[in-house]
PDB file of C-alpha atoms in Angstrom:
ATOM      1  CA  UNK A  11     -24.139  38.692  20.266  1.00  0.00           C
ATOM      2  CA  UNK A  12     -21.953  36.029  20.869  1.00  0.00           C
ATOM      3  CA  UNK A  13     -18.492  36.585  22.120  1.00  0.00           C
ATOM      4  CA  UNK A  14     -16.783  39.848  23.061  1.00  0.00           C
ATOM      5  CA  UNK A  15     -14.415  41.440  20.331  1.00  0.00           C
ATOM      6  CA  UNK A  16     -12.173  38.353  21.441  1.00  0.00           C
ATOM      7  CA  UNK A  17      -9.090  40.798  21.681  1.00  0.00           C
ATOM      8  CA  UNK A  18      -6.861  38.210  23.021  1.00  0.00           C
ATOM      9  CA  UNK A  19      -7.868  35.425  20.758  1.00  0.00           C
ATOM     10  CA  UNK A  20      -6.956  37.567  17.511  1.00  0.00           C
ATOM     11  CA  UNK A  21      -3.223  38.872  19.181  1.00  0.00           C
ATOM     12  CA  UNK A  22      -2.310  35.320  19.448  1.00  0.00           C
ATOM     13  CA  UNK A  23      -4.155  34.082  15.938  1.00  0.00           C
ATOM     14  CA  UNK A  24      -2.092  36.899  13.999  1.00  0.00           C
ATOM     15  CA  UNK A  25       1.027  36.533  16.116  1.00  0.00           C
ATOM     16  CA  UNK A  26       0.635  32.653  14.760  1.00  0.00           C
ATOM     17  CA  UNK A  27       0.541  32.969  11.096  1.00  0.00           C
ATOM     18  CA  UNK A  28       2.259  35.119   8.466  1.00  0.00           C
ATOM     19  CA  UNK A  29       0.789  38.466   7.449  1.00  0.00           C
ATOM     20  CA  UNK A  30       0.069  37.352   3.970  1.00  0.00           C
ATOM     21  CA  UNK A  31      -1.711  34.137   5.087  1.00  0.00           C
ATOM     22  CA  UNK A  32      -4.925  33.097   3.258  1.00  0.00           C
ATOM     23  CA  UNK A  33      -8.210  32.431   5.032  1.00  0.00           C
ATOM     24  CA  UNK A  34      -7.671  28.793   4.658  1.00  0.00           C
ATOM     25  CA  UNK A  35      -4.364  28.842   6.681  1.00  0.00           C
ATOM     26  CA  UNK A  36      -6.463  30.890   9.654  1.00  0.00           C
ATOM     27  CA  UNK A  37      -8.973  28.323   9.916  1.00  0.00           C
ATOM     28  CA  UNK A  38      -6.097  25.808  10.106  1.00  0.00           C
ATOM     29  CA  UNK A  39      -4.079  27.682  12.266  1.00  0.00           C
ATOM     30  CA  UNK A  40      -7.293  27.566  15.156  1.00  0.00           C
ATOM     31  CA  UNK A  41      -8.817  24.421  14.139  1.00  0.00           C
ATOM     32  CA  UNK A  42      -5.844  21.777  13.440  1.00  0.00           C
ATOM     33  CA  UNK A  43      -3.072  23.750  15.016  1.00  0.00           C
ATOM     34  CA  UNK A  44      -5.069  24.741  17.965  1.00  0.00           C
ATOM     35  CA  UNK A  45      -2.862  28.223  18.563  1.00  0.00           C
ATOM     36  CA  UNK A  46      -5.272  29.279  20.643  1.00  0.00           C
ATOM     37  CA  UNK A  47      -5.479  26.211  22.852  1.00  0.00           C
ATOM     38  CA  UNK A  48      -8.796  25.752  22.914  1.00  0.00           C
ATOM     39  CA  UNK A  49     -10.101  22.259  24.970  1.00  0.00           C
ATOM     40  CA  UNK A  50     -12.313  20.715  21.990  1.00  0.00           C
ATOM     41  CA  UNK A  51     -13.020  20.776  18.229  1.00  0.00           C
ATOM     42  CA  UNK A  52     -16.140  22.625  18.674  1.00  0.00           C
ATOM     43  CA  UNK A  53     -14.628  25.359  20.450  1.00  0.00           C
ATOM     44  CA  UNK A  54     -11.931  25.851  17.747  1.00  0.00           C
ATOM     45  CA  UNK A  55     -14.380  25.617  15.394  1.00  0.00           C
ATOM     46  CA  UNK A  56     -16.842  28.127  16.831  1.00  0.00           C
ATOM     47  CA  UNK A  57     -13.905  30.300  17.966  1.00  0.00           C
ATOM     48  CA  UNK A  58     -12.544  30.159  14.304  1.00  0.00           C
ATOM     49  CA  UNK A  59     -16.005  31.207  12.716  1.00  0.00           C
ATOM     50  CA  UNK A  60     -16.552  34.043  15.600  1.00  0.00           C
ATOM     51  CA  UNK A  61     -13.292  35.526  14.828  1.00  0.00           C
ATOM     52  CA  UNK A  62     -14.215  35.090  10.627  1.00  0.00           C
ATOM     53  CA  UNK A  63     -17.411  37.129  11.140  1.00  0.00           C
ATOM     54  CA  UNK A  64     -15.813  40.045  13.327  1.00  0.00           C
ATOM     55  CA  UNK A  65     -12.513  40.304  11.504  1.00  0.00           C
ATOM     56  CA  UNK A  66     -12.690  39.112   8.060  1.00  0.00           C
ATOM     57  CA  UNK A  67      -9.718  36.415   7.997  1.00  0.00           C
ATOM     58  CA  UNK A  68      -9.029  37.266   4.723  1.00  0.00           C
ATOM     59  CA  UNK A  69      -5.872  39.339   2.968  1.00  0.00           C
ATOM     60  CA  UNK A  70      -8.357  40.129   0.034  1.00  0.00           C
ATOM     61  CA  UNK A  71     -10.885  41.781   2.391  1.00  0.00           C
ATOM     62  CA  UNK A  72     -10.280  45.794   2.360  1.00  0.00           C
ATOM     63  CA  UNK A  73     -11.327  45.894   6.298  1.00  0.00           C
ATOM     64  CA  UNK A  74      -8.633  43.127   7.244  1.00  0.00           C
ATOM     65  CA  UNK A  75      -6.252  44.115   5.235  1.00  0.00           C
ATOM     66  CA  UNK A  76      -6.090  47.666   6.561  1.00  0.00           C
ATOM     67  CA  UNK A  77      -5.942  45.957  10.194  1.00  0.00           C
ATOM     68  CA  UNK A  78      -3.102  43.728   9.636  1.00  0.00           C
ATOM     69  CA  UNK A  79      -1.224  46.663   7.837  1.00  0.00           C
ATOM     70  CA  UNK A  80      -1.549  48.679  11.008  1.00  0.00           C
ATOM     71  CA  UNK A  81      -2.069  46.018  13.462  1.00  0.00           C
ATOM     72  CA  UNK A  82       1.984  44.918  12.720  1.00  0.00           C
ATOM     73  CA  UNK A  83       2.978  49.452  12.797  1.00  0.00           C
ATOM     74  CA  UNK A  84       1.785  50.332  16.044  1.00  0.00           C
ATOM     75  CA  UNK A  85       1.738  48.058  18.544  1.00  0.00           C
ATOM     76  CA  UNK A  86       0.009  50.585  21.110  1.00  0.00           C
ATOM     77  CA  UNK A  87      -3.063  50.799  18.649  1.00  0.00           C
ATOM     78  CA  UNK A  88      -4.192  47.310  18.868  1.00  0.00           C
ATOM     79  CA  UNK A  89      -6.690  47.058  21.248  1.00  0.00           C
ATOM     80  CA  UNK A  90      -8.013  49.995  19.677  1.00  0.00           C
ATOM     81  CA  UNK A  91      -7.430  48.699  16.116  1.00  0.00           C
ATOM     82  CA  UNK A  92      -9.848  45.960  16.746  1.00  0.00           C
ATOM     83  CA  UNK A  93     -12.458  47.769  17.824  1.00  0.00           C
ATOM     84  CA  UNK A  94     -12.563  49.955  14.798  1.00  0.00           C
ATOM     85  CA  UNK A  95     -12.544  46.514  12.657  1.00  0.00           C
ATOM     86  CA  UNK A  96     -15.169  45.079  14.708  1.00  0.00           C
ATOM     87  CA  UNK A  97     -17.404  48.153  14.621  1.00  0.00           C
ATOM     88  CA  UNK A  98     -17.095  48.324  10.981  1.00  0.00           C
ATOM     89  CA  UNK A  99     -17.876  44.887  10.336  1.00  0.00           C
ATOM     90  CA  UNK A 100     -20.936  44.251  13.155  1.00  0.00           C
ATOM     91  CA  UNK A 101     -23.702  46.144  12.783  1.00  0.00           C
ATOM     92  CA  UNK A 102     -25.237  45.476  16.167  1.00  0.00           C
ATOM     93  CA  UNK A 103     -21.955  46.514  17.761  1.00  0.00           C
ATOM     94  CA  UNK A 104     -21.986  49.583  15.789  1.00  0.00           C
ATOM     95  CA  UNK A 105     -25.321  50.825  16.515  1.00  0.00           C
ATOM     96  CA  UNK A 106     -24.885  50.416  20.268  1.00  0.00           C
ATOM     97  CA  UNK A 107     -21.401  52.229  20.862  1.00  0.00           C
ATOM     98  CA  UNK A 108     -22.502  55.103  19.260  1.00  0.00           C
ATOM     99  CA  UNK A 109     -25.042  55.918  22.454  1.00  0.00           C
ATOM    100  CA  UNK A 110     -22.617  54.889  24.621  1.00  0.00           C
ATOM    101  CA  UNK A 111     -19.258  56.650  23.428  1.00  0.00           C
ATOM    102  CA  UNK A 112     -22.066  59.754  23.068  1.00  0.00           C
ATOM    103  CA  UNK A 113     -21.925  59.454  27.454  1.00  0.00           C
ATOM    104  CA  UNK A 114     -19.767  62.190  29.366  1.00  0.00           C
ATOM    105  CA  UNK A 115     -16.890  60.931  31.157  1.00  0.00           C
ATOM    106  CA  UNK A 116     -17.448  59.477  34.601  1.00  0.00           C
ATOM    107  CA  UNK A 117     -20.977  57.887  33.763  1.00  0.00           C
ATOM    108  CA  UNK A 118     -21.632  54.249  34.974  1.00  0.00           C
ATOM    109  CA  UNK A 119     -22.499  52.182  32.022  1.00  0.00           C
ATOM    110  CA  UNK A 120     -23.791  48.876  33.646  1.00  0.00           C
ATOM    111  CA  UNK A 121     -24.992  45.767  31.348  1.00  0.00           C
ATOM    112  CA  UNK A 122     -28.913  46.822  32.821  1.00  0.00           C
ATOM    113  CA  UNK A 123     -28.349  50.171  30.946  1.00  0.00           C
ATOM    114  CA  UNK A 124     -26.650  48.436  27.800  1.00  0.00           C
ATOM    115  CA  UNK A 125     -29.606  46.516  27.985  1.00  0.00           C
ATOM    116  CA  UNK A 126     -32.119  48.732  27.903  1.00  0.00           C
ATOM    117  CA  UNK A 127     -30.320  50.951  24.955  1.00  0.00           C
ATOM    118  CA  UNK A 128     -30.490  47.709  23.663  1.00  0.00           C
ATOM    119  CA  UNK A 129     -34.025  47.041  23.584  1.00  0.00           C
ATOM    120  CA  UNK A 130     -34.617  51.041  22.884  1.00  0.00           C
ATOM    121  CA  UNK A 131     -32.294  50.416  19.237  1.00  0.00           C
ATOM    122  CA  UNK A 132     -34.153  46.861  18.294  1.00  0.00           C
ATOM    123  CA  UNK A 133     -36.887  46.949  20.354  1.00  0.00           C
ATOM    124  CA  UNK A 134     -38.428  43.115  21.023  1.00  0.00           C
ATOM    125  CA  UNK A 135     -35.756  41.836  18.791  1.00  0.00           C
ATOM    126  CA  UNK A 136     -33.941  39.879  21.054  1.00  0.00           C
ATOM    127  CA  UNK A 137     -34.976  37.818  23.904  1.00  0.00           C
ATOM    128  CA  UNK A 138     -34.280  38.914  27.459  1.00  0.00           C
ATOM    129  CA  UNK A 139     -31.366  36.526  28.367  1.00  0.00           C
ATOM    130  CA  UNK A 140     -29.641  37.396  24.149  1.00  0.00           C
ATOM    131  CA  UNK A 141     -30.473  41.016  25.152  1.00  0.00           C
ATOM    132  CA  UNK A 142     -28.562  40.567  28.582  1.00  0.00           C
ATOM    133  CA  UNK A 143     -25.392  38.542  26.714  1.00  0.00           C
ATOM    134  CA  UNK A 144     -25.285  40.765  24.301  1.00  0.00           C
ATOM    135  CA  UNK A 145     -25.149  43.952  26.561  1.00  0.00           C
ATOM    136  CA  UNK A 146     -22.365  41.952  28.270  1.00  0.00           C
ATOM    137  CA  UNK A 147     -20.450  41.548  25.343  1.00  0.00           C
ATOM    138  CA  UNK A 148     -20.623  45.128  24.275  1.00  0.00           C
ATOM    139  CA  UNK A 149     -19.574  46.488  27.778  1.00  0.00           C
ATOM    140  CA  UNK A 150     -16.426  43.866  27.587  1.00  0.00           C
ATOM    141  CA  UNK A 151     -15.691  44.594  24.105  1.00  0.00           C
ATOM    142  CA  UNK A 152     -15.187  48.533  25.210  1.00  0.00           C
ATOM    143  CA  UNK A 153     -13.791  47.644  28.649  1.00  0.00           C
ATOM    144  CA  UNK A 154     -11.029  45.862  26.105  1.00  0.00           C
ATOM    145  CA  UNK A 155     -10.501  48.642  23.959  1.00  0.00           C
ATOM    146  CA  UNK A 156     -10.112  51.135  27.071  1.00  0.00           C
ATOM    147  CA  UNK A 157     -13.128  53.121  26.824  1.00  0.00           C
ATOM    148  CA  UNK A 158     -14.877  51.770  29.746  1.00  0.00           C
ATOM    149  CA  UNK A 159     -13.199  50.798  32.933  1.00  0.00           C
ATOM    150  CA  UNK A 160     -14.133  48.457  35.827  1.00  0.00           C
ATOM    151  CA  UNK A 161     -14.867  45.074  36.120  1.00  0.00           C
ATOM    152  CA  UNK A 162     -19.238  45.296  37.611  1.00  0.00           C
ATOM    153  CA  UNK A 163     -18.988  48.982  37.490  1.00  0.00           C
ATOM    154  CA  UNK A 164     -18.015  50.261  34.504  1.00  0.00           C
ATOM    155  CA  UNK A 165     -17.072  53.809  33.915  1.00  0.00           C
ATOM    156  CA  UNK A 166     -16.888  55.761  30.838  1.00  0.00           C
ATOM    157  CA  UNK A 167     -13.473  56.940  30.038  1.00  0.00           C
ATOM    158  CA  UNK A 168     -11.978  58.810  27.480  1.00  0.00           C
ATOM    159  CA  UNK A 169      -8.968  56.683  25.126  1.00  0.00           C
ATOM    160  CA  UNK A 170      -5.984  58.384  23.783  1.00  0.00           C
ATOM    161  CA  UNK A 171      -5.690  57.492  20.236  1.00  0.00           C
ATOM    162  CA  UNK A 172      -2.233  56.787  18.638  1.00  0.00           C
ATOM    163  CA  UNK A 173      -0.687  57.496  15.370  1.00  0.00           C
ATOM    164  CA  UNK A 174      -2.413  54.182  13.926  1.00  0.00           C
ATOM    165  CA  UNK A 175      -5.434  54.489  15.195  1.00  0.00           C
ATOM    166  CA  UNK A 176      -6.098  57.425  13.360  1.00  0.00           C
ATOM    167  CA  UNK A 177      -4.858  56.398  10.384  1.00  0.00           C
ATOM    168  CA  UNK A 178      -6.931  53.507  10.373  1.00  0.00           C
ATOM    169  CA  UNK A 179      -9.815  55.066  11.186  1.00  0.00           C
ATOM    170  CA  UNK A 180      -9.114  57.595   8.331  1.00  0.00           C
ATOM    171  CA  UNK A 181      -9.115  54.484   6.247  1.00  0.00           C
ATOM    172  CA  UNK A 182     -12.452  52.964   7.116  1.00  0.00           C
ATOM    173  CA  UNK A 183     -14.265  56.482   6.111  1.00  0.00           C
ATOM    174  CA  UNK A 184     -12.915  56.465   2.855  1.00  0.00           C
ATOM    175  CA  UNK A 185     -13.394  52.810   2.480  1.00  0.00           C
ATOM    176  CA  UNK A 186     -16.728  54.124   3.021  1.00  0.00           C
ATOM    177  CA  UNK A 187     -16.474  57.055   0.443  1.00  0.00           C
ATOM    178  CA  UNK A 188     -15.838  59.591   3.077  1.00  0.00           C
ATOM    179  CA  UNK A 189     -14.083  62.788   1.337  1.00  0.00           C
ATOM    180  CA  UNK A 190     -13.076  65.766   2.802  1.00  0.00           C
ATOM    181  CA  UNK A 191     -14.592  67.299   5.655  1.00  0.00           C
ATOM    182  CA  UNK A 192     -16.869  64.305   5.982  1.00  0.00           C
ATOM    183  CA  UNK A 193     -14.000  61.901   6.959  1.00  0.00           C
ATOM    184  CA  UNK A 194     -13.682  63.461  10.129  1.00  0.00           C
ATOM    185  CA  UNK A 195     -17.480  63.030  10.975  1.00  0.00           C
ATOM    186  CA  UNK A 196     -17.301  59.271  10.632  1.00  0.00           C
ATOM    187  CA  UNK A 197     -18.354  57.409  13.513  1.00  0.00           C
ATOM    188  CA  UNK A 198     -15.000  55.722  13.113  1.00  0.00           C
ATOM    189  CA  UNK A 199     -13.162  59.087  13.755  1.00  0.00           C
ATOM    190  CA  UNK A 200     -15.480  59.682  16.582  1.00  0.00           C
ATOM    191  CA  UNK A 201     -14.746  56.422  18.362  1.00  0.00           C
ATOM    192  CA  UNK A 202     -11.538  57.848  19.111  1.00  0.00           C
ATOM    193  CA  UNK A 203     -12.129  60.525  21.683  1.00  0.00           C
ATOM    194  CA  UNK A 204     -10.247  63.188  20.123  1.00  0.00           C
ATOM    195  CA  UNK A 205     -10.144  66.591  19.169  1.00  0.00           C
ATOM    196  CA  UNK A 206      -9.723  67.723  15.846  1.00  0.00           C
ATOM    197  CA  UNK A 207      -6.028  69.389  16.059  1.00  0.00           C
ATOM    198  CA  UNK A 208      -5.072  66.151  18.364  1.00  0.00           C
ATOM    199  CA  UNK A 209      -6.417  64.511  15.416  1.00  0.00           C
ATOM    200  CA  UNK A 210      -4.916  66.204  12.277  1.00  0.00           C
ATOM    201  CA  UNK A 211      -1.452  66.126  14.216  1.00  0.00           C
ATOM    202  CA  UNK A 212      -1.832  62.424  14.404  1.00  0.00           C
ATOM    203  CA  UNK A 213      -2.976  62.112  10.921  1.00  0.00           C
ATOM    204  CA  UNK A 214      -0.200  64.392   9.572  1.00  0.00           C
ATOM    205  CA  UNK A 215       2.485  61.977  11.335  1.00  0.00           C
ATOM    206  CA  UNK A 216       1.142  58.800  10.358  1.00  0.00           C
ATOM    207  CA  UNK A 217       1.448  60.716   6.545  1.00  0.00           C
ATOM    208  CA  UNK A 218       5.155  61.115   7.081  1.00  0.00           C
ATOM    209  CA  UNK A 219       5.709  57.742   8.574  1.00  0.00           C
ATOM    210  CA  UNK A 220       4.259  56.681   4.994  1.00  0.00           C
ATOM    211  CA  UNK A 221       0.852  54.946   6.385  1.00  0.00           C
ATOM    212  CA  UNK A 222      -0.430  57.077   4.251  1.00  0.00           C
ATOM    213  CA  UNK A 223      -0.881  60.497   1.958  1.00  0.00           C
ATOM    214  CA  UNK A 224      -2.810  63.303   3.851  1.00  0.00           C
ATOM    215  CA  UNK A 225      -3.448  66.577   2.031  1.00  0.00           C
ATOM    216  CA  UNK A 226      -4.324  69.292   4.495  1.00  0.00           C
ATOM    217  CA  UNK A 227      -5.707  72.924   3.642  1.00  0.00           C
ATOM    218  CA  UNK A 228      -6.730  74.199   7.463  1.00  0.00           C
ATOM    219  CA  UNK A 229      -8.967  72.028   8.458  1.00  0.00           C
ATOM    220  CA  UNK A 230     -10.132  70.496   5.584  1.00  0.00           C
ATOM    221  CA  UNK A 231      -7.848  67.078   4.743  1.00  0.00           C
ATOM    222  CA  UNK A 232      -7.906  64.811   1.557  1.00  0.00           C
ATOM    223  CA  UNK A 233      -6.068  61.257   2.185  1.00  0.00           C
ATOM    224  CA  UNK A 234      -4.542  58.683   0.571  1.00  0.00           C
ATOM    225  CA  UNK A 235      -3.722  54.818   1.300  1.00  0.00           C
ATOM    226  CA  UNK A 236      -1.371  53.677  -1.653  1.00  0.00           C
ATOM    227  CA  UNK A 237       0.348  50.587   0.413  1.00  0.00           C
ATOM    228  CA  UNK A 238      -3.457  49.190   0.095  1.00  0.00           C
ATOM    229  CA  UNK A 239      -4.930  50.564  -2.884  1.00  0.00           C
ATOM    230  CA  UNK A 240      -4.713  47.515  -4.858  1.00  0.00           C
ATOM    231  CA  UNK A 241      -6.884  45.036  -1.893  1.00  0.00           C
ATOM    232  CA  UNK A 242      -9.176  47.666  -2.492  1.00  0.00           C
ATOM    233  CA  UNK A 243      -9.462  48.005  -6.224  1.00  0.00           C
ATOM    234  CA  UNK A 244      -9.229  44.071  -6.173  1.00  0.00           C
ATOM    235  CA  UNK A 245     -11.992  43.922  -4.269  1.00  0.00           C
ATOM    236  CA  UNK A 246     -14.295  46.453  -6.249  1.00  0.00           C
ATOM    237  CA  UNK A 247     -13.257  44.568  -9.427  1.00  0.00           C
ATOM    238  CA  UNK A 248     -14.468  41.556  -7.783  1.00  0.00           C
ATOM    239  CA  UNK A 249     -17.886  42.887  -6.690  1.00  0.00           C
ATOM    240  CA  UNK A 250     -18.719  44.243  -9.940  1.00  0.00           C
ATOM    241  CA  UNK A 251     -18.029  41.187 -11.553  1.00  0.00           C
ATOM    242  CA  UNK A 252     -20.516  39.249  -9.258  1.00  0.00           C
ATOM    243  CA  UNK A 253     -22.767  42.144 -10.133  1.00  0.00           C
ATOM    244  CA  UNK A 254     -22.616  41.902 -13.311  1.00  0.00           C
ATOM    245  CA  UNK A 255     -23.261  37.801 -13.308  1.00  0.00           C
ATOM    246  CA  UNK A 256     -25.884  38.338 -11.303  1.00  0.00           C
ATOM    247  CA  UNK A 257     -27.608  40.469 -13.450  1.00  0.00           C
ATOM    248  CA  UNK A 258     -26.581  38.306 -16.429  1.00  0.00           C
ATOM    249  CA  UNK A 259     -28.707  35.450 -14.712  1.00  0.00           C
TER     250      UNK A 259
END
């Protein structure tokens, strides 16, 4: 609602601290280091708590982690790489691009018909000048990531996913439990524009790069991420035991 996916803000935020950095050395790197150059402590501060809510900040979170293991493999993937993050972590974001990666290629997707999808998903949610920011963000954010193209006009356009990309987005549908046949129906898959042998080739060389473990019968795959099983397994030992204190009280 507020920003775009702030693609060039996060390049130069990760290119400015190490890949292992905590959250706290993030926030320092925007708000007392100013790496992004921002004119004002109130920018750096809302910049550093935009990019916190889209991307996580945080080696311990699952989502991040898996974006800062690919981010630093395949260059090429990036812009694409933070969509996928952004999408999994924004729910607004999510529910729009679905309708409008759904378009044919060549359509015109201006911010009047983001807008209106807009108002059709949450209808009287937002206010008319939120709804119209908001449907300006979301055509940026995709004009970013490459599937939309123009600067007033924008035109839907197929992306050409890399070797990362589909990894990643492998990663965030069995984050999400996905197994089987139903990681390739996650929205996150879908986001790519790609078919499914395009995809399985992809997959299958990301597996022998060692992003991953990808088990194929036909059509049917079972994957693997051991470089970031144990963020994962951290973080489900964590949210059990906050459960389980909850409960307690």
């Amino acid at each position: 609602m507020s920003r775009t996916m702030m693609l060039a803000e996060l390049t130069t935020l990760l290119n400015s601290v190490e890949i292992d950095a905590s959250p706290d050395q993030y926030q320092a790197a925007v708000c007392e280091q100013n790496c992004l150059a921002k004119p004002s402590g109130r920018s750096r501060q809302l910049t550093a708590r935009h990019l916190t809510e889209l991307y996580g900040l945080d080696p311990e979170n699952p989502i991040f982690a898996g974006l800062r293991y690919f981010w630093c493999r395949d260059v090429e993937a990036r812009p694409q790489l933070a969509l996928l993050t952004a999408t999994a972590r924004d729910s607004l974001l999510r529910g729009a691009i679905v309708e409008i990666l759904q378009q044919p290629p060549g359509t015109v997707i201006t911010r009047d018909w983001t807008e209106k999808l807009i108002e059709t998903c949450w209808p009287e949610r937002f206010s008319p000048a939120t709804r119209r920011s908001t449907a300006q963000n979301i055509n940026g954010t995709l004009t970013k990531s490459g599937h939309l193209r123009g600067h007033v006009k924008k035109v839907r356009t197929p992306v050409e996913p890399t070797t990362g990309t589909v990894a990643y987005a492998l990663y965030l549908a069995w984050l999400q439990g996905g197994r089987g046949e139903l990681l390739l129906q996650s929205p996150y898959c879908k986001l790519l524009d790609c078919d499914t042998d395009r995809f399985l080739t992809l997959a299958a060389s990301a597996s022998s790069r060692g992003w991953m473990v990808m088990r194929r019968v036909d059509n049917v795959i079972d994957v693997d991420f051991p470089a970031l099983v144990s963020v994962v397994n951290s973080a489900v030992s964590s949210t059990q035991a906050i459960t389980a204190q909850e409960e307690m009280l």
